PDB file of C-alpha atoms in Angstrom:
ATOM      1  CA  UNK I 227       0.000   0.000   0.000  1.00 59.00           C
ATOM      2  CA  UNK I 228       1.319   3.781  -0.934  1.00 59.00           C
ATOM      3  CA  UNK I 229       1.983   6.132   1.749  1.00 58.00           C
ATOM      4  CA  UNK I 230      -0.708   8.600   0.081  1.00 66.00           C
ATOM      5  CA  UNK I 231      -3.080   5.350  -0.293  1.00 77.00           C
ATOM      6  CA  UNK I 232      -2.551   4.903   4.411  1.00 74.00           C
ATOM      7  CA  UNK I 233      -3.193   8.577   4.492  1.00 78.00           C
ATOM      8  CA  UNK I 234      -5.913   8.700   2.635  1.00 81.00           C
ATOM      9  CA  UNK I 235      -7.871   5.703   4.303  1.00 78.00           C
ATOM     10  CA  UNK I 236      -6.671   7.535   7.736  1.00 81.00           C
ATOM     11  CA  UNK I 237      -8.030  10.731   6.961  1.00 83.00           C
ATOM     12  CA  UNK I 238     -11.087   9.007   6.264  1.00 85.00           C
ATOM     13  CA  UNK I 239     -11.518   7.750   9.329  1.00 82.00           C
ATOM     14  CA  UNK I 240     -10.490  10.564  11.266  1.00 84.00           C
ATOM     15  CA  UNK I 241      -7.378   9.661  11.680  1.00 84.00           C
ATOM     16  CA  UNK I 242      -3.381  10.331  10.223  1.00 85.00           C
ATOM     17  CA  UNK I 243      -0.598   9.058   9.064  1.00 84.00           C
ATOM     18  CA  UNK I 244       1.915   8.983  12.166  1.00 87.00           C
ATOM     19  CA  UNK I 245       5.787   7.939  10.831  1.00 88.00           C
ATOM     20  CA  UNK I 246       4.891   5.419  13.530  1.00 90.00           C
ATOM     21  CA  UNK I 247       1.847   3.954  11.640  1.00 89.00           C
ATOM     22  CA  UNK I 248       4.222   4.189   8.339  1.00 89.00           C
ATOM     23  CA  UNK I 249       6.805   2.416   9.804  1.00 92.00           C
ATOM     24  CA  UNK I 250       4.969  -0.535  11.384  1.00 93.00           C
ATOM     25  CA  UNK I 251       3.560  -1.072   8.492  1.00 90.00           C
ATOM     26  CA  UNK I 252       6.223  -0.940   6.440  1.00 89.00           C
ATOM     27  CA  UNK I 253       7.765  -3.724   9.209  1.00 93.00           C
ATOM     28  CA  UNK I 254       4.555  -5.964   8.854  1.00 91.00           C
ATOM     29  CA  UNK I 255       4.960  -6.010   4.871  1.00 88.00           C
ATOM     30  CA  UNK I 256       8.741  -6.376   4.597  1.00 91.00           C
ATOM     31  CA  UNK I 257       8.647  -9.124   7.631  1.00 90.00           C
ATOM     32  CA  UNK I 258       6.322 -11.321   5.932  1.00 83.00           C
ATOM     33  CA  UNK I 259       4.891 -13.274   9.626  1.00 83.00           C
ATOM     34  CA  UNK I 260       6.139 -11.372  12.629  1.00 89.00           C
ATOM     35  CA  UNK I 261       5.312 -10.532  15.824  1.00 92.00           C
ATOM     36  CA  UNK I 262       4.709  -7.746  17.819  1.00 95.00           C
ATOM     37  CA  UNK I 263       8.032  -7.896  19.035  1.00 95.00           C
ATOM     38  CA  UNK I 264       9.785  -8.463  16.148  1.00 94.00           C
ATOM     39  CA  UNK I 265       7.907  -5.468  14.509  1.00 96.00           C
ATOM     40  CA  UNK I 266       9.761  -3.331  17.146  1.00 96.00           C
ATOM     41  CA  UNK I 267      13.186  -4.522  16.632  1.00 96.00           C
ATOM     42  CA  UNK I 268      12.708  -3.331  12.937  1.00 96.00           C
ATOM     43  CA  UNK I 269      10.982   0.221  13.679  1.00 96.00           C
ATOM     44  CA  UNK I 270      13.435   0.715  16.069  1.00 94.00           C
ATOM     45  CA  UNK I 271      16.295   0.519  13.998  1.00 94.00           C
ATOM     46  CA  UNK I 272      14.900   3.354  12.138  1.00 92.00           C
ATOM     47  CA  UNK I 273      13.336   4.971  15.176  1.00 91.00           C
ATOM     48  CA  UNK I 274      15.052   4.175  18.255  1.00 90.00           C
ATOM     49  CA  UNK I 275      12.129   6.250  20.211  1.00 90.00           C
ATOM     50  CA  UNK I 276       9.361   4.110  19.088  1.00 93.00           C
ATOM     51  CA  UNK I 277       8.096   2.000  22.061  1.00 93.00           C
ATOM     52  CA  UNK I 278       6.434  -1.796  22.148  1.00 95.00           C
ATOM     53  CA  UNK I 279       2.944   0.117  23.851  1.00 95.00           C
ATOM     54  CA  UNK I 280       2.936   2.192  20.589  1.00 94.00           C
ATOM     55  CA  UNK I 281       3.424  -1.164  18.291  1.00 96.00           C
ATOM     56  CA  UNK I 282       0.935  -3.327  20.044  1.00 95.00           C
ATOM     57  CA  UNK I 283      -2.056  -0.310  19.884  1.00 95.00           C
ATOM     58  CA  UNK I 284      -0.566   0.296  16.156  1.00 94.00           C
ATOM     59  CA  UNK I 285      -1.068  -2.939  15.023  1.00 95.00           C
ATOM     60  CA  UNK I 286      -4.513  -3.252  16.273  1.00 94.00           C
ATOM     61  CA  UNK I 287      -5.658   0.035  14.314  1.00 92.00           C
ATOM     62  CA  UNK I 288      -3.785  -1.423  11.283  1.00 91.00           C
ATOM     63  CA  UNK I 289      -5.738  -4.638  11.901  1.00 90.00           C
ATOM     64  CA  UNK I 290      -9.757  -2.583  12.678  1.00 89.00           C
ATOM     65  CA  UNK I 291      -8.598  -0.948   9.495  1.00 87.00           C
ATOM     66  CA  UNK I 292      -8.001  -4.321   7.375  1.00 84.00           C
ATOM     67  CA  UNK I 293      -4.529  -3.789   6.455  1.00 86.00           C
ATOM     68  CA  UNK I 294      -3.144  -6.466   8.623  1.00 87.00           C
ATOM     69  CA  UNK I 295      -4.455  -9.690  10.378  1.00 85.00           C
ATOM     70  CA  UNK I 296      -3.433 -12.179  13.267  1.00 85.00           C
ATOM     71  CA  UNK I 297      -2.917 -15.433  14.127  1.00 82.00           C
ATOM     72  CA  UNK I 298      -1.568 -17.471  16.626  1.00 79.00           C
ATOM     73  CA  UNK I 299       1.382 -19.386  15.889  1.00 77.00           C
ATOM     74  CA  UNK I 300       2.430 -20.092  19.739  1.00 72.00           C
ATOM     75  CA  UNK I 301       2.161 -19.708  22.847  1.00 71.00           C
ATOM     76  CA  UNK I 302       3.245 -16.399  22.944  1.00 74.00           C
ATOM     77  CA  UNK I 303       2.639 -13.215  20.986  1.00 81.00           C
ATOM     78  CA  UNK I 304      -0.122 -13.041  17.962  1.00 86.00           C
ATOM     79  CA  UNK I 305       1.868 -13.232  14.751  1.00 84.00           C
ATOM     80  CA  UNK I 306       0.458 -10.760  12.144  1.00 86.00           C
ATOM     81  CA  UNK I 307       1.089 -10.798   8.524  1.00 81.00           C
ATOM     82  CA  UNK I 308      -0.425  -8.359   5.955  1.00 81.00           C
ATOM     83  CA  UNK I 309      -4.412  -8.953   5.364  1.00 78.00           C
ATOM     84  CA  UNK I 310      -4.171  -8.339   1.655  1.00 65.00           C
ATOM     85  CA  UNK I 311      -2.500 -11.688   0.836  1.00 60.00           C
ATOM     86  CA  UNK I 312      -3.795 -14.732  -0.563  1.00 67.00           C
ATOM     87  CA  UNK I 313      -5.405 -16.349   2.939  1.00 74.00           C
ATOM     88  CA  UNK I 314      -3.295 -19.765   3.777  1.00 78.00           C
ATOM     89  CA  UNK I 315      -3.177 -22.366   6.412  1.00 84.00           C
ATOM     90  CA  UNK I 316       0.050 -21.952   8.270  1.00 84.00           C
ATOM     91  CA  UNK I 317       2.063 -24.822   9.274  1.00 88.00           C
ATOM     92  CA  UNK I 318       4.235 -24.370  12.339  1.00 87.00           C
ATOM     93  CA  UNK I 319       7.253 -26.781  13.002  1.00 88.00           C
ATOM     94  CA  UNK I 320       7.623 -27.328  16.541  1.00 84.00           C
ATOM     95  CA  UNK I 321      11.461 -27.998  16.055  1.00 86.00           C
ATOM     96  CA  UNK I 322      12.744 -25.312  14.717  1.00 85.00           C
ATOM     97  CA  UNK I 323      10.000 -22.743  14.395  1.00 80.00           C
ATOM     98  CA  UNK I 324       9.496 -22.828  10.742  1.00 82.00           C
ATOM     99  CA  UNK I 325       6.174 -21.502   9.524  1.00 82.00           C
ATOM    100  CA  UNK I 326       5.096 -22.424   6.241  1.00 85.00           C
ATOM    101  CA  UNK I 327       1.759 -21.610   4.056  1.00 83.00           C
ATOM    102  CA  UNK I 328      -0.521 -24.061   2.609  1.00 86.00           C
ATOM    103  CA  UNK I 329      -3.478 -23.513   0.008  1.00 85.00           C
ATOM    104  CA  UNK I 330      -6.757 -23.577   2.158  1.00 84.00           C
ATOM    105  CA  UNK I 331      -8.148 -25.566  -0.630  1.00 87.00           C
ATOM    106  CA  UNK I 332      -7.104 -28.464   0.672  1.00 88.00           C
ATOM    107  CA  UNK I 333      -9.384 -28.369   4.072  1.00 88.00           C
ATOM    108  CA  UNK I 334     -12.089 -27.721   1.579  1.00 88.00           C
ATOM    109  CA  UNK I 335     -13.873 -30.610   2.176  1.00 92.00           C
ATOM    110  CA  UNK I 336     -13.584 -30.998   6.073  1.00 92.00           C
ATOM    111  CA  UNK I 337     -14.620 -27.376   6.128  1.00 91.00           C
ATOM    112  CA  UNK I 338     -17.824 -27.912   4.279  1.00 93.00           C
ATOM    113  CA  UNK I 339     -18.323 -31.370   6.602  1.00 94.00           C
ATOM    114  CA  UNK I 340     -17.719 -29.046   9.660  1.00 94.00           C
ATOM    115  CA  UNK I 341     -20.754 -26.445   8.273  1.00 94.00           C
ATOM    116  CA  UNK I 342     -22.998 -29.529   7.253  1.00 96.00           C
ATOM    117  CA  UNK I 343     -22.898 -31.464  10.241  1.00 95.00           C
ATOM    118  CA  UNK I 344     -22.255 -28.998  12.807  1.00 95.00           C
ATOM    119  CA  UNK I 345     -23.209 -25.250  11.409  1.00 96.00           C
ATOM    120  CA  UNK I 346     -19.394 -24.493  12.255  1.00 95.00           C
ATOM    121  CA  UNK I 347     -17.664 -21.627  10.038  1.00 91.00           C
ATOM    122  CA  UNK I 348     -14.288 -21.937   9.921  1.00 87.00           C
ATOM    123  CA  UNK I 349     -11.839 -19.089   9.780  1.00 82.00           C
ATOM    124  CA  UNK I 350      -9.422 -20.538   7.869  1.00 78.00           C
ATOM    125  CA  UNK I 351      -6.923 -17.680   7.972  1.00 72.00           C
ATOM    126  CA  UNK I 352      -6.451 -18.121  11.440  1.00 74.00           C
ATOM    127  CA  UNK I 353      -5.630 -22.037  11.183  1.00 80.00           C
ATOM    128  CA  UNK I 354      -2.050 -22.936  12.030  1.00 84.00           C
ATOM    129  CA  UNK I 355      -1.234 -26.728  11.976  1.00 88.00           C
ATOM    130  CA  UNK I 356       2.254 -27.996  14.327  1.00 88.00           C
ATOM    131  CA  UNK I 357       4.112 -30.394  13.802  1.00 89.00           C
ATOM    132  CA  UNK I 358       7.458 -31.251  12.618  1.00 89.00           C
ATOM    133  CA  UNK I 359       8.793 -29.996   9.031  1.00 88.00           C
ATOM    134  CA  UNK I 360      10.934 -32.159   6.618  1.00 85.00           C
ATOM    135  CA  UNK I 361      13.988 -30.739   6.905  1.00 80.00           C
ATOM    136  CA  UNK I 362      16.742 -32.810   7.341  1.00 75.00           C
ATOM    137  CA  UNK I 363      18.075 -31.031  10.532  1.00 74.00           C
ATOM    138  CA  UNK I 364      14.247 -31.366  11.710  1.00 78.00           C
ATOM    139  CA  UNK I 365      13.627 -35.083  10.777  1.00 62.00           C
ATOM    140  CA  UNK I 366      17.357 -35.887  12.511  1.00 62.00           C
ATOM    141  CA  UNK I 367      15.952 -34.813  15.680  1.00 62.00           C
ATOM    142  CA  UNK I 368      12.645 -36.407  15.787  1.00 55.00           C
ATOM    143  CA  UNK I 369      14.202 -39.768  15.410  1.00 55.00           C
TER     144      UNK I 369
END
């Protein structure tokens, strides 16, 4: 998204572009999945000032306004990637923390079992699978 493209949808809303807003955004898109605190290691190495309080409430306007979304890959911390990708199952290796995407196509069908038999919708962006991946370093230490 253009910087004039944020404002505008800010404005719009009552709102505006903060460098803040720019760069977390900015962190979200070049990051690919991160989390919150990720996101401030890479705003603060542009802005050193920029505090974890003012990513976490950032994030959450940049999600109300549909430019970003969350999941939960762990434990921990929501992982957010941007909301204007292709949605995708993500696939989490326990071993070495690997995350992966995966077509939702192919939970079509227990998806549409899940709505027949039980009137359950599934939000298959926020689906994250574990397990372990098949890399060789990962397979070496599951034996």
């Amino acid at each position: 998204m253009s910087e004039s493209s944020l404002a505008e949808m800010l404005r719009s809303r009552g709102l505006r572009l903060t460098a803040q807003r720019q760069l977390v955004l900015e962190a979200v898109l070049e990051l690919g999945h991160a989390t919150p605190e990720q996101v401030h290691s890479a705003v603060r190495e542009v802005a050193a000032g920029v505090n974890i309080t003012t990513i976490y409430r950032t994030l959450e306007l940049l999600e109300r306004l549909g430019l970003v979304t969350h999941t939960h890959l762990s434990h921990g911390s929501p992982t957010y990637h941007a909301a204007g990708e292709d949605t995708h199952v993500h696939l989490v290796c326990r071993v070495c923390g690997a995350v992966d995407e995966v077509d939702p196509e192919l939970f079509g069908p227990l998806c549409e079992k899940l709505a027949v038999e039980r009137g359950f919708q599934v939000d298959i962006g926020h689906v994250a699978l574990f397990g372990v991946c098949g890399r060789s370093d990962c397979e070496e230490r599951r034996e």
